[in-house]
mmCIF file with all atom_site columns, C-alpha atoms in Angstrom:
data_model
loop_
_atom_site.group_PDB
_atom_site.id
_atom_site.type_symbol
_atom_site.label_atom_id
_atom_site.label_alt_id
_atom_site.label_comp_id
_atom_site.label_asym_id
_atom_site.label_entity_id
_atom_site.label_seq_id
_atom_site.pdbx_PDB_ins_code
_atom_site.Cartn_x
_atom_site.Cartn_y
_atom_site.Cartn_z
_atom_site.occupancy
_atom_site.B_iso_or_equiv
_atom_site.pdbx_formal_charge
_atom_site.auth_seq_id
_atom_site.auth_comp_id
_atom_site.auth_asym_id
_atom_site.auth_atom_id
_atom_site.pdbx_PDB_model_num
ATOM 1   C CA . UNK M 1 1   ? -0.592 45.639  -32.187 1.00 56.00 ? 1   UNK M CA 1
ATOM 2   C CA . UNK M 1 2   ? 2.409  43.531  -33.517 1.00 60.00 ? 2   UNK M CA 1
ATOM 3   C CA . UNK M 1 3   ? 4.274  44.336  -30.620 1.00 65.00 ? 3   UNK M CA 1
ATOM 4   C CA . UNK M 1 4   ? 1.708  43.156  -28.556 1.00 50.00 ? 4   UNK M CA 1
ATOM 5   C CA . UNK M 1 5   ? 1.220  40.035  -29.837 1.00 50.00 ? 5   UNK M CA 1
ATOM 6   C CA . UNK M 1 6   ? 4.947  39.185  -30.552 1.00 49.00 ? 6   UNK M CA 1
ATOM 7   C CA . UNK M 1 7   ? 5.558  40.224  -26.303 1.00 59.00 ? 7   UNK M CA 1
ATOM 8   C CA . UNK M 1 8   ? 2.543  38.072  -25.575 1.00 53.00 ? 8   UNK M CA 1
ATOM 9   C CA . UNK M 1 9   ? 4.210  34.937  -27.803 1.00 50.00 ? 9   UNK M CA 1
ATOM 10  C CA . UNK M 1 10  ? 7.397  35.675  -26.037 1.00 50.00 ? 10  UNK M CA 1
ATOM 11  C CA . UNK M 1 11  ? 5.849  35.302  -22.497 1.00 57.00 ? 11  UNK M CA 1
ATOM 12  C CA . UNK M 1 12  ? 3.711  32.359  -23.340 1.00 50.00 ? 12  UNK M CA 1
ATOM 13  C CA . UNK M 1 13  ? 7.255  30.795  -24.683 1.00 50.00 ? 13  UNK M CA 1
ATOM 14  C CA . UNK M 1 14  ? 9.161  31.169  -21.659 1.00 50.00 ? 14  UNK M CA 1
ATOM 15  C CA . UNK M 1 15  ? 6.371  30.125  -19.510 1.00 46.00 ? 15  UNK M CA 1
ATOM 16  C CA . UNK M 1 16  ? 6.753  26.641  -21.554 1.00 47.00 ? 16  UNK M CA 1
ATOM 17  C CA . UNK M 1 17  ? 10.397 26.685  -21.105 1.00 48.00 ? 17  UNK M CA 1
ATOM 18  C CA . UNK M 1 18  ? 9.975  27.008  -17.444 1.00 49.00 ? 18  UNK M CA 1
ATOM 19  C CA . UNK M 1 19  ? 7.681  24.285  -16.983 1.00 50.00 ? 19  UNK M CA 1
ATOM 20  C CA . UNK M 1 20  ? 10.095 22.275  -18.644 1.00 63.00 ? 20  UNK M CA 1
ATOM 21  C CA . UNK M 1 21  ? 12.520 23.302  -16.636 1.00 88.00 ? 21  UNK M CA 1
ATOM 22  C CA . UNK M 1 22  ? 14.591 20.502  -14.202 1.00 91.00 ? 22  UNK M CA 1
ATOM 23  C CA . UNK M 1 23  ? 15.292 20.814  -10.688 1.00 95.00 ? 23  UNK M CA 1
ATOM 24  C CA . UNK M 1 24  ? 17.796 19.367  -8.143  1.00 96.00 ? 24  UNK M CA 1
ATOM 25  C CA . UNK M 1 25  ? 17.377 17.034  -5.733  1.00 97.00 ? 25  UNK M CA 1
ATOM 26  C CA . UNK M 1 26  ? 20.155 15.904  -3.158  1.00 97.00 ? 26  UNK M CA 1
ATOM 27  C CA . UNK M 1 27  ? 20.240 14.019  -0.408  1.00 97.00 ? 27  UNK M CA 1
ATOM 28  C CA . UNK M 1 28  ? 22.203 11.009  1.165   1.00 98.00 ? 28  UNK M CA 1
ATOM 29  C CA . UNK M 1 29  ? 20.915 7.406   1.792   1.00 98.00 ? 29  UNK M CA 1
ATOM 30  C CA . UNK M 1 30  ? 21.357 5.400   4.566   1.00 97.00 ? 30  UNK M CA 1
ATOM 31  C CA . UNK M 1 31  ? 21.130 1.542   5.818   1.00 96.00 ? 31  UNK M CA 1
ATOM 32  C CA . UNK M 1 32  ? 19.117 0.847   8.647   1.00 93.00 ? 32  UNK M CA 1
ATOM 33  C CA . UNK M 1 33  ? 22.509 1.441   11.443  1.00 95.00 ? 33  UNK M CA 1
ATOM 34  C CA . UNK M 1 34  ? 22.735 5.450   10.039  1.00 96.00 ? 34  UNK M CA 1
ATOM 35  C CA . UNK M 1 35  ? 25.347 4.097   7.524   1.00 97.00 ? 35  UNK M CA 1
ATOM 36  C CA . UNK M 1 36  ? 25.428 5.477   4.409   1.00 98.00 ? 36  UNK M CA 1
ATOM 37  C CA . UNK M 1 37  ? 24.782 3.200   1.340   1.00 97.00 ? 37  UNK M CA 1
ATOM 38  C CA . UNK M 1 38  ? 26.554 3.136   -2.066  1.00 98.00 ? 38  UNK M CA 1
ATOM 39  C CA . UNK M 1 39  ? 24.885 1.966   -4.817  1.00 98.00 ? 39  UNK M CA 1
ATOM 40  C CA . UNK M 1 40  ? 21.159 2.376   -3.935  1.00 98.00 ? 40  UNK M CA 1
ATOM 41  C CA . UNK M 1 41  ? 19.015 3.644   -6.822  1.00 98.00 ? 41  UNK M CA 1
ATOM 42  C CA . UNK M 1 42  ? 17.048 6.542   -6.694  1.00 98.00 ? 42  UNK M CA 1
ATOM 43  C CA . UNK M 1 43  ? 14.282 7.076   -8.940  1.00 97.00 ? 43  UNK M CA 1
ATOM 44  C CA . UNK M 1 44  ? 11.561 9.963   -9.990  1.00 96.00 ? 44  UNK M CA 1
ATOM 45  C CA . UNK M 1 45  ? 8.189  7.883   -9.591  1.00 96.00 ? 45  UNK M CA 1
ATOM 46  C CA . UNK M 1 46  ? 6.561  7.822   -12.645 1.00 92.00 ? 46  UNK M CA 1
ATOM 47  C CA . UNK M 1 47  ? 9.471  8.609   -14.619 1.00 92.00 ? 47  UNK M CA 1
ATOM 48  C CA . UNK M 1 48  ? 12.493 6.524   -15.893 1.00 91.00 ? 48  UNK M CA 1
ATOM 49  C CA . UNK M 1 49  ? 14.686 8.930   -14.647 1.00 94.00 ? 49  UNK M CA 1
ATOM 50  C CA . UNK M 1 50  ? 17.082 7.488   -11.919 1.00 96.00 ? 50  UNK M CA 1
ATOM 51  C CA . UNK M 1 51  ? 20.956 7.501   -10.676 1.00 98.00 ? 51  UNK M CA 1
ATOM 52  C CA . UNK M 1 52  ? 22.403 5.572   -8.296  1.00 98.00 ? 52  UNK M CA 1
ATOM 53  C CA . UNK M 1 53  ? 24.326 6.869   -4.610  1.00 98.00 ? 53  UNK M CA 1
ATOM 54  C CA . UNK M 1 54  ? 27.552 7.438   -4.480  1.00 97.00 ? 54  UNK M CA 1
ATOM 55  C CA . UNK M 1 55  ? 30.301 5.354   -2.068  1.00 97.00 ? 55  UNK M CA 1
ATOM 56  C CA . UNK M 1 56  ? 29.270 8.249   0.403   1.00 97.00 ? 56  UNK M CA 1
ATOM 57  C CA . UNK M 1 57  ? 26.005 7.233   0.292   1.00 97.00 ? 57  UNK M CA 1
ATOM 58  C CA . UNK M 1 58  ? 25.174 10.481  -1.737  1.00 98.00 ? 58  UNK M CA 1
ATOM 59  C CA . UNK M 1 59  ? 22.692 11.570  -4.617  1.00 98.00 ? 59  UNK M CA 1
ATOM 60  C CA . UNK M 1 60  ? 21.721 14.148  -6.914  1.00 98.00 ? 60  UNK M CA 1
ATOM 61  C CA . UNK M 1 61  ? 19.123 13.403  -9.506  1.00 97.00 ? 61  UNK M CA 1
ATOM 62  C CA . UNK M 1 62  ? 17.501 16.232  -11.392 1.00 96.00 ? 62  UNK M CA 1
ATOM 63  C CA . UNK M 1 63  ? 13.731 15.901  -11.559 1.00 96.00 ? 63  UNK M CA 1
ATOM 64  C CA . UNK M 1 64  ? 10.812 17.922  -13.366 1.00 93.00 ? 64  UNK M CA 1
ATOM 65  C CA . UNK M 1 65  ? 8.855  20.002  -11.021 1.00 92.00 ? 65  UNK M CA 1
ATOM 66  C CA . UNK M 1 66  ? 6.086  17.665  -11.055 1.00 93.00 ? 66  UNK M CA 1
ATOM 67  C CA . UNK M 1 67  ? 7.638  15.184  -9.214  1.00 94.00 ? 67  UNK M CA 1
ATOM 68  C CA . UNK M 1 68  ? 6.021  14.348  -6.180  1.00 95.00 ? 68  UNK M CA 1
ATOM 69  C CA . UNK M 1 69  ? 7.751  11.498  -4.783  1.00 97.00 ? 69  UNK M CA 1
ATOM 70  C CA . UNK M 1 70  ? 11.612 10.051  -5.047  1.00 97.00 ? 70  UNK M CA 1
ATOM 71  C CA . UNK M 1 71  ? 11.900 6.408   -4.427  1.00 98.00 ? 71  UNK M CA 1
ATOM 72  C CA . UNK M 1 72  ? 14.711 4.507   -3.172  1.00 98.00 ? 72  UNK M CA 1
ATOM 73  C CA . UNK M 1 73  ? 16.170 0.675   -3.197  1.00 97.00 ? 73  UNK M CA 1
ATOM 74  C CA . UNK M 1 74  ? 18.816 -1.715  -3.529  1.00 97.00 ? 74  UNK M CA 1
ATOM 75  C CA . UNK M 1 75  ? 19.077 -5.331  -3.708  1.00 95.00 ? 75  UNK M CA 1
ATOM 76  C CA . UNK M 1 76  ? 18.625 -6.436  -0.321  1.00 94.00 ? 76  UNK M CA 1
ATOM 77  C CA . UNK M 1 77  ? 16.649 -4.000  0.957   1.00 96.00 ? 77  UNK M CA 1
ATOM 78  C CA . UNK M 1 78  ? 13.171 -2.795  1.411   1.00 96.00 ? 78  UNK M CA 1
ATOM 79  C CA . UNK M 1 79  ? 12.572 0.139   -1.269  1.00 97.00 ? 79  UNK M CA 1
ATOM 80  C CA . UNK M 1 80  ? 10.928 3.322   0.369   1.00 97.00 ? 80  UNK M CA 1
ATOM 81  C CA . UNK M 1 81  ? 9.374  6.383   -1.010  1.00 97.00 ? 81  UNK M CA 1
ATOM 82  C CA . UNK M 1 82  ? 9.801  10.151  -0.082  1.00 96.00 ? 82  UNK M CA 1
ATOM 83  C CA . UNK M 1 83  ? 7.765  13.195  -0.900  1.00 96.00 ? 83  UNK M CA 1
ATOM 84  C CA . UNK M 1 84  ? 9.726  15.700  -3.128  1.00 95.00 ? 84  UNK M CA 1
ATOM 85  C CA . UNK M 1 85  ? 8.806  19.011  -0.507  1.00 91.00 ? 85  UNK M CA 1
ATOM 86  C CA . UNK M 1 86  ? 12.294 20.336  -1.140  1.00 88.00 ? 86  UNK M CA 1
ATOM 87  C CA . UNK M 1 87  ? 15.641 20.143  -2.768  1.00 91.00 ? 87  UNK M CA 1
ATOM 88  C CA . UNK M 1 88  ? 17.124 17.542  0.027   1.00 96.00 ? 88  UNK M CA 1
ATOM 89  C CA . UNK M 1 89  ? 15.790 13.658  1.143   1.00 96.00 ? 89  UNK M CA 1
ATOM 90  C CA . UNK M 1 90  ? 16.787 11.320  3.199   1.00 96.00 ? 90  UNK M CA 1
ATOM 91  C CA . UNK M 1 91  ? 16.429 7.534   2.809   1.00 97.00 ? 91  UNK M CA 1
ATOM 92  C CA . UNK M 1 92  ? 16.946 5.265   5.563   1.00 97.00 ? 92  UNK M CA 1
ATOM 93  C CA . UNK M 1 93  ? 16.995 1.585   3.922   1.00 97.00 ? 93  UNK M CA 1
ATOM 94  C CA . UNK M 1 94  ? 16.033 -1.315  5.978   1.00 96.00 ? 94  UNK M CA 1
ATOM 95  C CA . UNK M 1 95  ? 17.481 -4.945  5.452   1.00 94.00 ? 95  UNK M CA 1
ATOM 96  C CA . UNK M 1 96  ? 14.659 -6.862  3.678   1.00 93.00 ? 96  UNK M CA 1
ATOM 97  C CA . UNK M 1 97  ? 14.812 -10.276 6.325   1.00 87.00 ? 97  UNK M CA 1
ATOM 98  C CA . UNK M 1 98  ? 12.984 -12.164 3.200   1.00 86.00 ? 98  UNK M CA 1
ATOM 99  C CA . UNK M 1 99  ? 15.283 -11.629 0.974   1.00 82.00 ? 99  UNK M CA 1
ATOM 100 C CA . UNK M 1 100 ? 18.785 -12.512 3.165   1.00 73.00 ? 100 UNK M CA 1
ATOM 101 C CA . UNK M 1 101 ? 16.920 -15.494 4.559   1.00 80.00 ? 101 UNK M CA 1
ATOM 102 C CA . UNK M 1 102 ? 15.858 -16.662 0.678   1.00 81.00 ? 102 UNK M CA 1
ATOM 103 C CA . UNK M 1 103 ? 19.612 -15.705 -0.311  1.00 78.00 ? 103 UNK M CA 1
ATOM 104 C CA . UNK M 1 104 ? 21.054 -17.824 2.280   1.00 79.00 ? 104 UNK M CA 1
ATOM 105 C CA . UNK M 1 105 ? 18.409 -20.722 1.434   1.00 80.00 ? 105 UNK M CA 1
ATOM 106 C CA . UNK M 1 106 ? 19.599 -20.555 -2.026  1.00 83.00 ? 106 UNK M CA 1
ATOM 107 C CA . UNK M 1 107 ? 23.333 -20.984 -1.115  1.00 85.00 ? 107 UNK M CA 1
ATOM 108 C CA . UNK M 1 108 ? 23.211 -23.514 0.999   1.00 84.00 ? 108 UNK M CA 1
ATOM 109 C CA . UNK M 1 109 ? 20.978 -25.554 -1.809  1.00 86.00 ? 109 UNK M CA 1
ATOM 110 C CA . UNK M 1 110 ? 24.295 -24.503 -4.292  1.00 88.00 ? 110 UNK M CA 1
ATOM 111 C CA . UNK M 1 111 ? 26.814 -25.469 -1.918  1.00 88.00 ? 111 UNK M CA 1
ATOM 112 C CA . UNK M 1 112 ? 25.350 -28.909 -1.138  1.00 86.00 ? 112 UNK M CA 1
ATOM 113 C CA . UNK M 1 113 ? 24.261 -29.181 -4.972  1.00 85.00 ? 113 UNK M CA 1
ATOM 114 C CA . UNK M 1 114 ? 28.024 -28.664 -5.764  1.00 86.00 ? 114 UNK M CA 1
ATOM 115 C CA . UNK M 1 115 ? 29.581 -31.197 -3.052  1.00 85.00 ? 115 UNK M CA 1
ATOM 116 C CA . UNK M 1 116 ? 27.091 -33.859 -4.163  1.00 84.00 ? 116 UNK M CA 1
ATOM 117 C CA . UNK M 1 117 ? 28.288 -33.189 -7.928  1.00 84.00 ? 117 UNK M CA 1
ATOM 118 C CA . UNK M 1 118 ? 32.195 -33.114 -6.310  1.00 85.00 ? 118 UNK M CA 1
ATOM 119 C CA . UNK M 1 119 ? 31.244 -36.656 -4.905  1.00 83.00 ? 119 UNK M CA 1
ATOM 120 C CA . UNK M 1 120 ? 29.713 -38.341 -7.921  1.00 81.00 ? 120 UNK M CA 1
ATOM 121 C CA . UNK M 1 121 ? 32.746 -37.383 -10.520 1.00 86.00 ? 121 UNK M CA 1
ATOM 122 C CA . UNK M 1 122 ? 34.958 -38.829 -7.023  1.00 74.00 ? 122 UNK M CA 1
#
């Protein structure tokens, strides 16, 4: 009867290690012209687990087994999810328009901002 009960704790043990177990997933991400992008994060949704592409555009982040979904961004860009159905995902980033157009706005406004400072102290 011991027996029993200690093989049944053991099972029921590694069952719970398992589920904590961690899994790989790889993949590469890309920009919107099939080039692959450094420095794009890549987080577990609903997690605060995340790592960031390589300069190949590459990724491995190690995620629980019930994640369902991987999402990608980067400054600039228009974040995108995935659905975790394997160990490898592919992200294809497009440009966020917005966002260059508002960066542009805003350096323009410092450029002129600075020359008009430049042509008081003048």
């Amino acid at each position: 009867m011991k027996r029993l009960l200690l093989s049944m704790l053991c099972s029921l043990l590694s069952l719970a290690a398992m589920a904590q177990a961690t899994r790989p997933v790889r993949g590469v991400v890309f920009d919107g012209n099939g080039i692959p992008l450094p420095g794009a994060t890549l987080t577990a949704v609903g997690s605060t687990n995340s790592v960031t592409s390589g300069v190949d555009g590459t990724y491995e982040i190690m995620v629980s087994p019930y994640t369902k979904f991987i999402e990608a961004s980067k400054e600039g860009f228009i974040s995108t999810q995935a659905e975790v159905d394997g160990s490898y995902l592919v992200f294809k980033l497009q440009v966020d328009k917005k966002y260059a157009e508002n960066k542009a706005k805003a350096e323009e406004e410092a450029r002129k901002a600075a020359e008009a400072e430049q042509a008081r102290i003048a």
